[in-house]
Amino acid sequence: MPIWFDENDYETVAAACERLIPRDEASGAPGATAAEVARYVDQLLGAFTFDPPRIWAGGPFSGRHGGDAGFENWIRLRPLDERAWRTRIEGSRGDPERERNGPVIGLQERYRSGLVALGRDFVSVDGTEQDRRLDAVAELKAMLYEHACEGMYGDPVYGGNAGGCGWAFIQFDGDMQPRGYTDAEVEEAGGAS
Amino acid sequence: MRADHDARVVIVGSGPGGATFADVVTAAGWDCIILDKGRNHLIDLQPPYALKGDYSNDELKFLYRHFLGPDPLLEPRTYRRSAEIDGERLYTGDVNNLPSTIGGGGVHADGKVPRFREIDFRLRSELGPIDGATIEDWPVTYGELEPYYSEVERVVGVAGVADGPRANPFAAWRSGPYPMPPGPDMHGAVLSAAAAERLGLHPYPAPTAANSEPYDGRPACNNCGFCGYYGCPIHAKGDPVAMLSHALHTGRCEIRPECYVTDVAVDPSGRRATGVRYLDPAGGMHEVTAEFVVLACGAFETPRLLLQCGLGNSSGLVGRNLMYHFQTLTVGGFPFRLHGHRGRAVTHLHDDHIVPDADDLAAAHRAGLPYFRGGIVEHGSAAGPILEAKTYLPGPLHNDSMRRSDLRDRLWVFTMQGEDLPQATNTIDLDPAVVDAWGRPAGRATYAPHDHEVVASAHIAKTLEAVMTEAGAQWTITTTSPPVGELTELDRKNPLGVAPASRHVMGTCRMGHDPATSVVNAESRFHDIDNLLCADSSVFVTSAGYGPTLTLAALSARAAHLLTGTPLPPTSPTPSSPS
Ligand SMILES: Cc1cc2nc3c(=O)[nH]c(=O)nc-3n(C[C@H](O)[C@H](O)[C@H](O)COP(=O)(O)OP(=O)(O)OC[C@H]3O[C@@H](n4cnc5c(N)ncnc54)[C@H](O)[C@@H]3O)c2cc1C
Ligand code: SF4
């Protein structure tokens, strides 16, 4: 079950991101759908359905390279941080505290209106038509791509990069604490290709 | 503590400048309160003052989600090149933002901490004035600062090479060695340093405030690679956690996070500070009284605070002579992987462009300048994969681009922190309309480079590109921050953006002997208010071509030692150190 999107929106975001970062059997690229990029976006837009909100993962280690796993211990926001992040996600909604420098359109609203423009049938039309519709809403496409990149190569705790598949494809280790790299690994020549 | 004050010293800002001041005064037996508007993710404020575990190798949290603050939605800043070109502002958002958090910018700096050279304190006498710039000598000499440089290097724990073939031949004299040997050389830097040497330059291991061996109870750096822009998960970086931790352990230092200082309080004469007023996290107004007030808000926020309360500015120079480093970024694409994500982001520097040669002088003369000076060149790696991904176009090519990684794993970067001349027209002031979350006017930077920086950059870039090619790069491109010439669409999209990306901010309360032409005196005390001091890089007279942090910390240490009557004895060069 998605957190903030309805099923159709979730599938639309997944399909749209897949056009931006497609799966490719030949190279082994997982693509946005397999990396669950839509889940990343959904968790960002629905961050405040959790307590603490899923804005800042904890530290110091993920547990993947030793040490206790701490990333799931989401860090509490102070009231000011909550104001900033609610403004960013929900928009300023006429609240004077959020509108000191003018109204802010939130991510949720930008997605809502952008997805309407893509159409409820986006998932079922062919790739060429999907690309055409995406190109017609340049602002949404740019935002989707930003989020797709974050969901593809950000830490899995934020909802995307499922199982680290985004990192594996690009030969990036992700977080490395507390193992780190040995002096030899730092100094020596890297892998071939 | 004297009964009539809350503390002997109140310090605003817990970054390298404020932390150093607190360390010195508490060691001298004084007590202090540090106020910082940022959150505390660094150190428990109660005994036994354990170091916290909130930092992590997490690109989203540190680069995209403002974890260390300031969040530009809460604390916007504005930028314009000049009123004539841009009106009231060109851009609103992140302008030279340094973290607003306990530890300030020290937390996420990757900590290259070279010293300045002797000449940097005497530029006007040694090399002379340049039209349009306000070049002056400093009221402090290198020799006077040397003991404090040494002390700060010892406290922070700097890893570097002082002697022998790997040492920097241009370095100023030293009274002793570095506390630690340098850490491992990054592979890319091995290649670029060898190439630089073949072309007659003098690269050396960057003096770095990250432990190469266990030091002061903290572990050695393990080269995790999430260094510049990140807090260190294992606390191998010393600046400023070492100073804050020492100060807390004396039992004479109290740190109050999330306290936003709004005013310096003064007595009716207006010539003595009595303390500061601040808002607590719930918005309640408080006052802390102290015998001495120290501003260490960083060179952007210190003048902003002073302009808001209208203090210290009889010279009219508060906020003026704003300097950054003019950044020249030469990148090179390699046919093989450099794994720049392993190691401390930058492991080598070269200083050759700080010391102009005949060719540089000829180029300067052709441009109508008497001389120019560049800055340190950092040999370093590219950014993380999220930023890389956003640089490529979406669609079928994305995967190939990411897998090849021309813009990350095969990219090497020279960043020159070019000396930026002081100009009276480059300023921090108060934006007339944009406000922060507390309803107070945002700081506004008005900045355009002098020809000096632009000419130096264009000339030196040719050498940097030649070195990159010699190191094995198949292509090179050079950009600058801020961009020069007309702004293009590309400039606006460039991750560095249209505002100067430099995190080195200086000069906005310059020091000097004459109250008419400077804001603070040689002991970092305000001419107008004798018990008000400044302990950040606002006091710099010129910018030199070196990272500012060690020098601002040394000046802070000196001011605190002089204030507490505990000056360090003069030093002299060790026989082996270059002079
Ligand atoms: C990624 C990165 C890499 C860097 N690398 C280097 C490097 O290699 N070498 C180098 O020399 N420098 C480097 N720097 C710059 C370095 O971080 C700064 O020079 C240094 O932090 C400045 O120290 P400071 O104490 O003057 O101010 P800051 O570190 O900016 O600290 C100021 C503190 O004051 C607080 N404050 C401000 N206003 C108020 C107020 N009104 N009330 C309460 N608190 C307030 C802020 O919250 C902040 O915590 C780097 C910076 C960055 C961002
Ligand atoms: S590279 Fe070293 S100093 Fe930098 S964050 Fe990692 S462990 Fe800390």
XYZ file of C-alpha atoms and ligand atoms in Angstrom, chain A residues 177, chain B residues 57 210 220-227 230-237 343-344, ligand 2:
29
model
C 31.355 3.122 7.729
C 27.447 8.390 4.974
C 41.554 14.639 10.035
C 42.122 7.595 12.705
C 40.219 8.463 9.549
C 39.227 5.287 7.713
C 38.897 6.972 4.302
C 35.127 6.496 4.046
C 34.949 9.130 1.317
C 31.856 10.980 2.559
C 33.994 13.849 3.793
C 29.423 15.500 5.638
C 29.848 15.167 9.387
C 32.352 12.445 10.203
C 30.519 9.394 11.598
C 33.587 8.305 13.566
C 34.731 11.814 14.583
C 38.123 11.571 12.944
C 37.895 15.270 12.046
C 39.574 8.837 0.848
C 39.286 12.365 2.200
S 37.074 10.407 5.012
Fe 37.879 10.199 7.101
S 37.675 12.212 8.092
Fe 36.382 12.185 6.230
S 34.365 11.601 7.005
Fe 35.380 9.695 6.331
S 36.420 8.890 8.152
Fe 35.830 11.015 8.604
